[in-house]
Amino acid sequence: MTTTLQATTLPDTISGLLGLEGVLGDVVGGLIGAFIIANIMLITTAIAGPWAKRKITAAFGDRIAVNRIGPFGLLVIIPDAVRLMSKELIVPEGVDRPAWDLAPMIIPFSALLGFAVIPMGSGIQLADPETGLAFAFAAASIASLGLVMSGYASNNKFSLIGALRAVAANIAYEIPLVITAASVVIFAGSLRMSEIVAVQAEPLLTVAGVSIPTWFAFVNPFAFALFIIANLAEIGRNPFDIPEAPTEIVAGYQTEYSSIYFVLIYLGEFIHIFLGGAIAATLFLGGPAGPVLPGFIWFTIKIWAFFLFTQWARSAVPRLRVDQFLEIGWKGMLVLSFANLVLTAIIVGVIA
């Protein structure tokens, strides 16, 4: 079941408030909207990287972590940013420029681009094209180009191995990821993100007077589990962090980067985690839908819950060997994702 009603996007709201129409309204509204969405995610990532990651990891290890600067140590973000960006940018001999310079910019850009079609709340969506889900996956995949460029251009064997591992990971797990998402499209009947969210707003059943929504995590929990596992591999979190694997290949594709370039790669890594959580929330958890609280608050809670899950996996789950990693992807996830797709198609065909 689908709906033909298209949600009002953020640029439309902005251009309406400014009294602008036509192409000028679209351009100005789009630029301001993109600036707002990008800053929301950059602020979120700034909190997650220098502060939340440390606090969560320390909690799992029964440690204290940062607590000296600001309330709960939250203001450590500022000196950390200054410290990292003020370091000398060391350019190793023999690197292939400008590819070496462009790679750290491509990685965060691809993740921010994916947020263009994510519905974050009522009217908080930059664009709502008919192929929104395909666009989100395509934008996220651009990061693979940045990883290959960084590894190949660094003139370092560890970096090259890390880049090759990243490509192998993306191929092995992106196919199951997209196929699993396709099962949601079969249920929803649309690739438009707002319509996928709208379908999940319908009641699934009522228990003791409480209406349970048709979140696809409830309708097809097997697909939800497959998507989360493949998502972990895509964002490079344990047990699938073989592209970096500090105990094996130093830091993988980012070994030769320092200063602002390291910050950009680090930033891109965390934005991709939140993008993975945002896509999972949109496909399986009703997007920004939720009781009582505003939609944007629910969306924030859901992507932070996914971030917490990734940090738990990082702290608790050991890394797989490369051969195990690829075997699970090709022999396990791929087969299960196709089985899920076929079963979903049969069920929906019978019901319809």
Short mmCIF file of N, CA and C in Angstrom, two decimals, residues 253-321:
data_model
loop_
_atom_site.label_atom_id
_atom_site.label_comp_id
_atom_site.label_asym_id
_atom_site.label_seq_id
_atom_site.Cartn_x
_atom_site.Cartn_y
_atom_site.Cartn_z
N TYR A 253 43.62 2.24 5.43
CA TYR A 253 43.64 3.28 4.40
C TYR A 253 43.99 4.66 4.94
N GLN A 254 43.86 4.91 6.26
CA GLN A 254 44.13 6.24 6.81
C GLN A 254 45.49 6.33 7.50
N THR A 255 46.35 5.35 7.28
CA THR A 255 47.63 5.31 7.98
C THR A 255 48.47 6.57 7.77
N GLU A 256 48.49 7.07 6.55
CA GLU A 256 49.39 8.18 6.22
C GLU A 256 48.76 9.56 6.37
N TYR A 257 47.60 9.64 7.00
CA TYR A 257 46.93 10.94 7.12
C TYR A 257 47.08 11.51 8.52
N SER A 258 47.22 12.83 8.58
CA SER A 258 47.36 13.53 9.87
C SER A 258 46.61 14.85 9.79
N SER A 259 46.59 15.56 10.91
CA SER A 259 46.01 16.89 10.98
C SER A 259 44.57 16.94 10.44
N ILE A 260 44.27 17.94 9.63
CA ILE A 260 42.90 18.17 9.17
C ILE A 260 42.41 17.03 8.29
N TYR A 261 43.31 16.38 7.56
CA TYR A 261 42.89 15.25 6.72
C TYR A 261 42.43 14.08 7.58
N PHE A 262 43.12 13.83 8.68
CA PHE A 262 42.69 12.78 9.60
C PHE A 262 41.33 13.13 10.20
N VAL A 263 41.14 14.41 10.54
CA VAL A 263 39.86 14.86 11.09
C VAL A 263 38.73 14.61 10.10
N LEU A 264 38.97 14.89 8.82
CA LEU A 264 37.93 14.70 7.80
C LEU A 264 37.57 13.22 7.65
N ILE A 265 38.57 12.34 7.67
CA ILE A 265 38.29 10.90 7.57
C ILE A 265 37.53 10.42 8.80
N TYR A 266 37.98 10.87 9.96
CA TYR A 266 37.33 10.51 11.22
C TYR A 266 35.89 11.02 11.24
N LEU A 267 35.71 12.24 10.75
CA LEU A 267 34.38 12.84 10.66
C LEU A 267 33.48 12.01 9.73
N GLY A 268 34.03 11.67 8.57
CA GLY A 268 33.27 10.88 7.61
C GLY A 268 32.86 9.53 8.16
N GLU A 269 33.74 8.91 8.93
CA GLU A 269 33.43 7.61 9.53
C GLU A 269 32.22 7.69 10.44
N PHE A 270 32.15 8.73 11.26
CA PHE A 270 31.04 8.86 12.20
C PHE A 270 29.76 9.34 11.52
N ILE A 271 29.88 10.19 10.52
CA ILE A 271 28.67 10.59 9.78
C ILE A 271 28.07 9.38 9.09
N HIS A 272 28.92 8.48 8.59
CA HIS A 272 28.42 7.26 7.94
C HIS A 272 27.70 6.36 8.94
N ILE A 273 28.18 6.33 10.18
CA ILE A 273 27.47 5.55 11.21
C ILE A 273 26.06 6.09 11.40
N PHE A 274 25.94 7.41 11.52
CA PHE A 274 24.63 8.01 11.71
C PHE A 274 23.77 7.89 10.45
N LEU A 275 24.39 7.92 9.27
CA LEU A 275 23.61 7.71 8.04
C LEU A 275 23.07 6.29 8.00
N GLY A 276 23.91 5.32 8.39
CA GLY A 276 23.43 3.94 8.46
C GLY A 276 22.27 3.79 9.42
N GLY A 277 22.37 4.47 10.59
CA GLY A 277 21.28 4.44 11.55
C GLY A 277 20.04 5.13 11.02
N ALA A 278 20.23 6.22 10.27
CA ALA A 278 19.09 6.96 9.72
C ALA A 278 18.35 6.14 8.68
N ILE A 279 19.09 5.44 7.82
CA ILE A 279 18.45 4.60 6.80
C ILE A 279 17.72 3.44 7.48
N ALA A 280 18.35 2.83 8.49
CA ALA A 280 17.71 1.73 9.21
C ALA A 280 16.44 2.21 9.90
N ALA A 281 16.50 3.39 10.52
CA ALA A 281 15.32 3.94 11.20
C ALA A 281 14.21 4.23 10.21
N THR A 282 14.57 4.74 9.04
CA THR A 282 13.56 5.08 8.03
C THR A 282 12.90 3.83 7.46
N LEU A 283 13.69 2.80 7.22
CA LEU A 283 13.17 1.58 6.59
C LEU A 283 12.42 0.68 7.56
N PHE A 284 12.88 0.62 8.81
CA PHE A 284 12.36 -0.40 9.71
C PHE A 284 11.72 0.13 10.99
N LEU A 285 12.00 1.38 11.36
CA LEU A 285 11.53 1.88 12.65
C LEU A 285 10.62 3.10 12.52
N GLY A 286 9.99 3.24 11.37
CA GLY A 286 9.01 4.30 11.21
C GLY A 286 9.59 5.69 11.01
N GLY A 287 10.90 5.78 10.75
CA GLY A 287 11.51 7.09 10.54
C GLY A 287 11.38 7.96 11.79
N PRO A 288 10.87 9.18 11.64
CA PRO A 288 10.73 10.07 12.81
C PRO A 288 9.46 9.85 13.62
N ALA A 289 8.69 8.81 13.30
CA ALA A 289 7.41 8.58 13.97
C ALA A 289 7.62 8.09 15.40
N GLY A 290 6.73 8.49 16.28
CA GLY A 290 6.77 8.07 17.68
C GLY A 290 5.73 8.82 18.48
N PRO A 291 5.35 8.28 19.64
CA PRO A 291 4.30 8.92 20.45
C PRO A 291 4.81 10.13 21.24
N VAL A 292 3.93 11.07 21.50
CA VAL A 292 4.11 12.22 22.40
C VAL A 292 5.17 13.20 21.90
N LEU A 293 6.41 12.76 21.79
CA LEU A 293 7.52 13.66 21.44
C LEU A 293 7.48 14.06 19.97
N PRO A 294 8.06 15.22 19.62
CA PRO A 294 8.13 15.62 18.21
C PRO A 294 8.93 14.61 17.39
N GLY A 295 8.64 14.57 16.08
CA GLY A 295 9.29 13.60 15.21
C GLY A 295 10.80 13.72 15.19
N PHE A 296 11.32 14.94 15.20
CA PHE A 296 12.78 15.12 15.15
C PHE A 296 13.45 14.52 16.39
N ILE A 297 12.79 14.63 17.54
CA ILE A 297 13.34 14.04 18.77
C ILE A 297 13.40 12.53 18.64
N TRP A 298 12.34 11.92 18.11
CA TRP A 298 12.32 10.47 17.93
C TRP A 298 13.39 10.04 16.93
N PHE A 299 13.54 10.81 15.87
CA PHE A 299 14.58 10.48 14.88
C PHE A 299 15.96 10.52 15.53
N THR A 300 16.21 11.55 16.35
CA THR A 300 17.49 11.66 17.03
C THR A 300 17.71 10.49 17.98
N ILE A 301 16.67 10.10 18.72
CA ILE A 301 16.78 8.97 19.64
C ILE A 301 17.14 7.70 18.89
N LYS A 302 16.52 7.49 17.74
CA LYS A 302 16.74 6.25 16.98
C LYS A 302 18.16 6.17 16.41
N ILE A 303 18.66 7.27 15.86
CA ILE A 303 20.02 7.20 15.29
C ILE A 303 21.08 7.12 16.39
N TRP A 304 20.80 7.72 17.55
CA TRP A 304 21.74 7.59 18.67
C TRP A 304 21.68 6.18 19.26
N ALA A 305 20.52 5.55 19.21
CA ALA A 305 20.42 4.16 19.67
C ALA A 305 21.26 3.25 18.77
N PHE A 306 21.23 3.52 17.47
CA PHE A 306 22.06 2.74 16.55
C PHE A 306 23.55 3.00 16.81
N PHE A 307 23.89 4.26 17.08
CA PHE A 307 25.28 4.58 17.41
C PHE A 307 25.73 3.84 18.67
N LEU A 308 24.86 3.79 19.68
CA LEU A 308 25.19 3.06 20.90
C LEU A 308 25.40 1.59 20.61
N PHE A 309 24.58 1.03 19.72
CA PHE A 309 24.74 -0.37 19.34
C PHE A 309 26.09 -0.61 18.68
N THR A 310 26.50 0.30 17.80
CA THR A 310 27.81 0.13 17.13
C THR A 310 28.95 0.21 18.12
N GLN A 311 28.82 1.07 19.13
CA GLN A 311 29.88 1.18 20.13
C GLN A 311 29.91 -0.04 21.04
N TRP A 312 28.74 -0.61 21.32
CA TRP A 312 28.71 -1.87 22.06
C TRP A 312 29.42 -2.96 21.27
N ALA A 313 29.14 -3.04 19.96
CA ALA A 313 29.79 -4.05 19.12
C ALA A 313 31.30 -3.83 19.10
N ARG A 314 31.71 -2.58 19.03
CA ARG A 314 33.14 -2.26 19.01
C ARG A 314 33.83 -2.71 20.29
N SER A 315 33.13 -2.60 21.42
CA SER A 315 33.73 -2.92 22.71
C SER A 315 33.62 -4.40 23.07
N ALA A 316 32.62 -5.09 22.54
CA ALA A 316 32.32 -6.43 23.03
C ALA A 316 32.56 -7.55 22.04
N VAL A 317 32.59 -7.25 20.74
CA VAL A 317 32.65 -8.31 19.74
C VAL A 317 34.04 -8.34 19.09
N PRO A 318 34.73 -9.47 19.09
CA PRO A 318 36.07 -9.54 18.49
C PRO A 318 36.02 -9.47 16.97
N ARG A 319 37.09 -9.00 16.39
CA ARG A 319 37.18 -8.85 14.94
C ARG A 319 37.29 -10.22 14.26
N LEU A 320 36.63 -10.35 13.12
CA LEU A 320 36.73 -11.56 12.32
C LEU A 320 38.02 -11.57 11.50
N ARG A 321 38.46 -12.75 11.11
CA ARG A 321 39.54 -12.84 10.12
C ARG A 321 38.98 -12.45 8.76
#
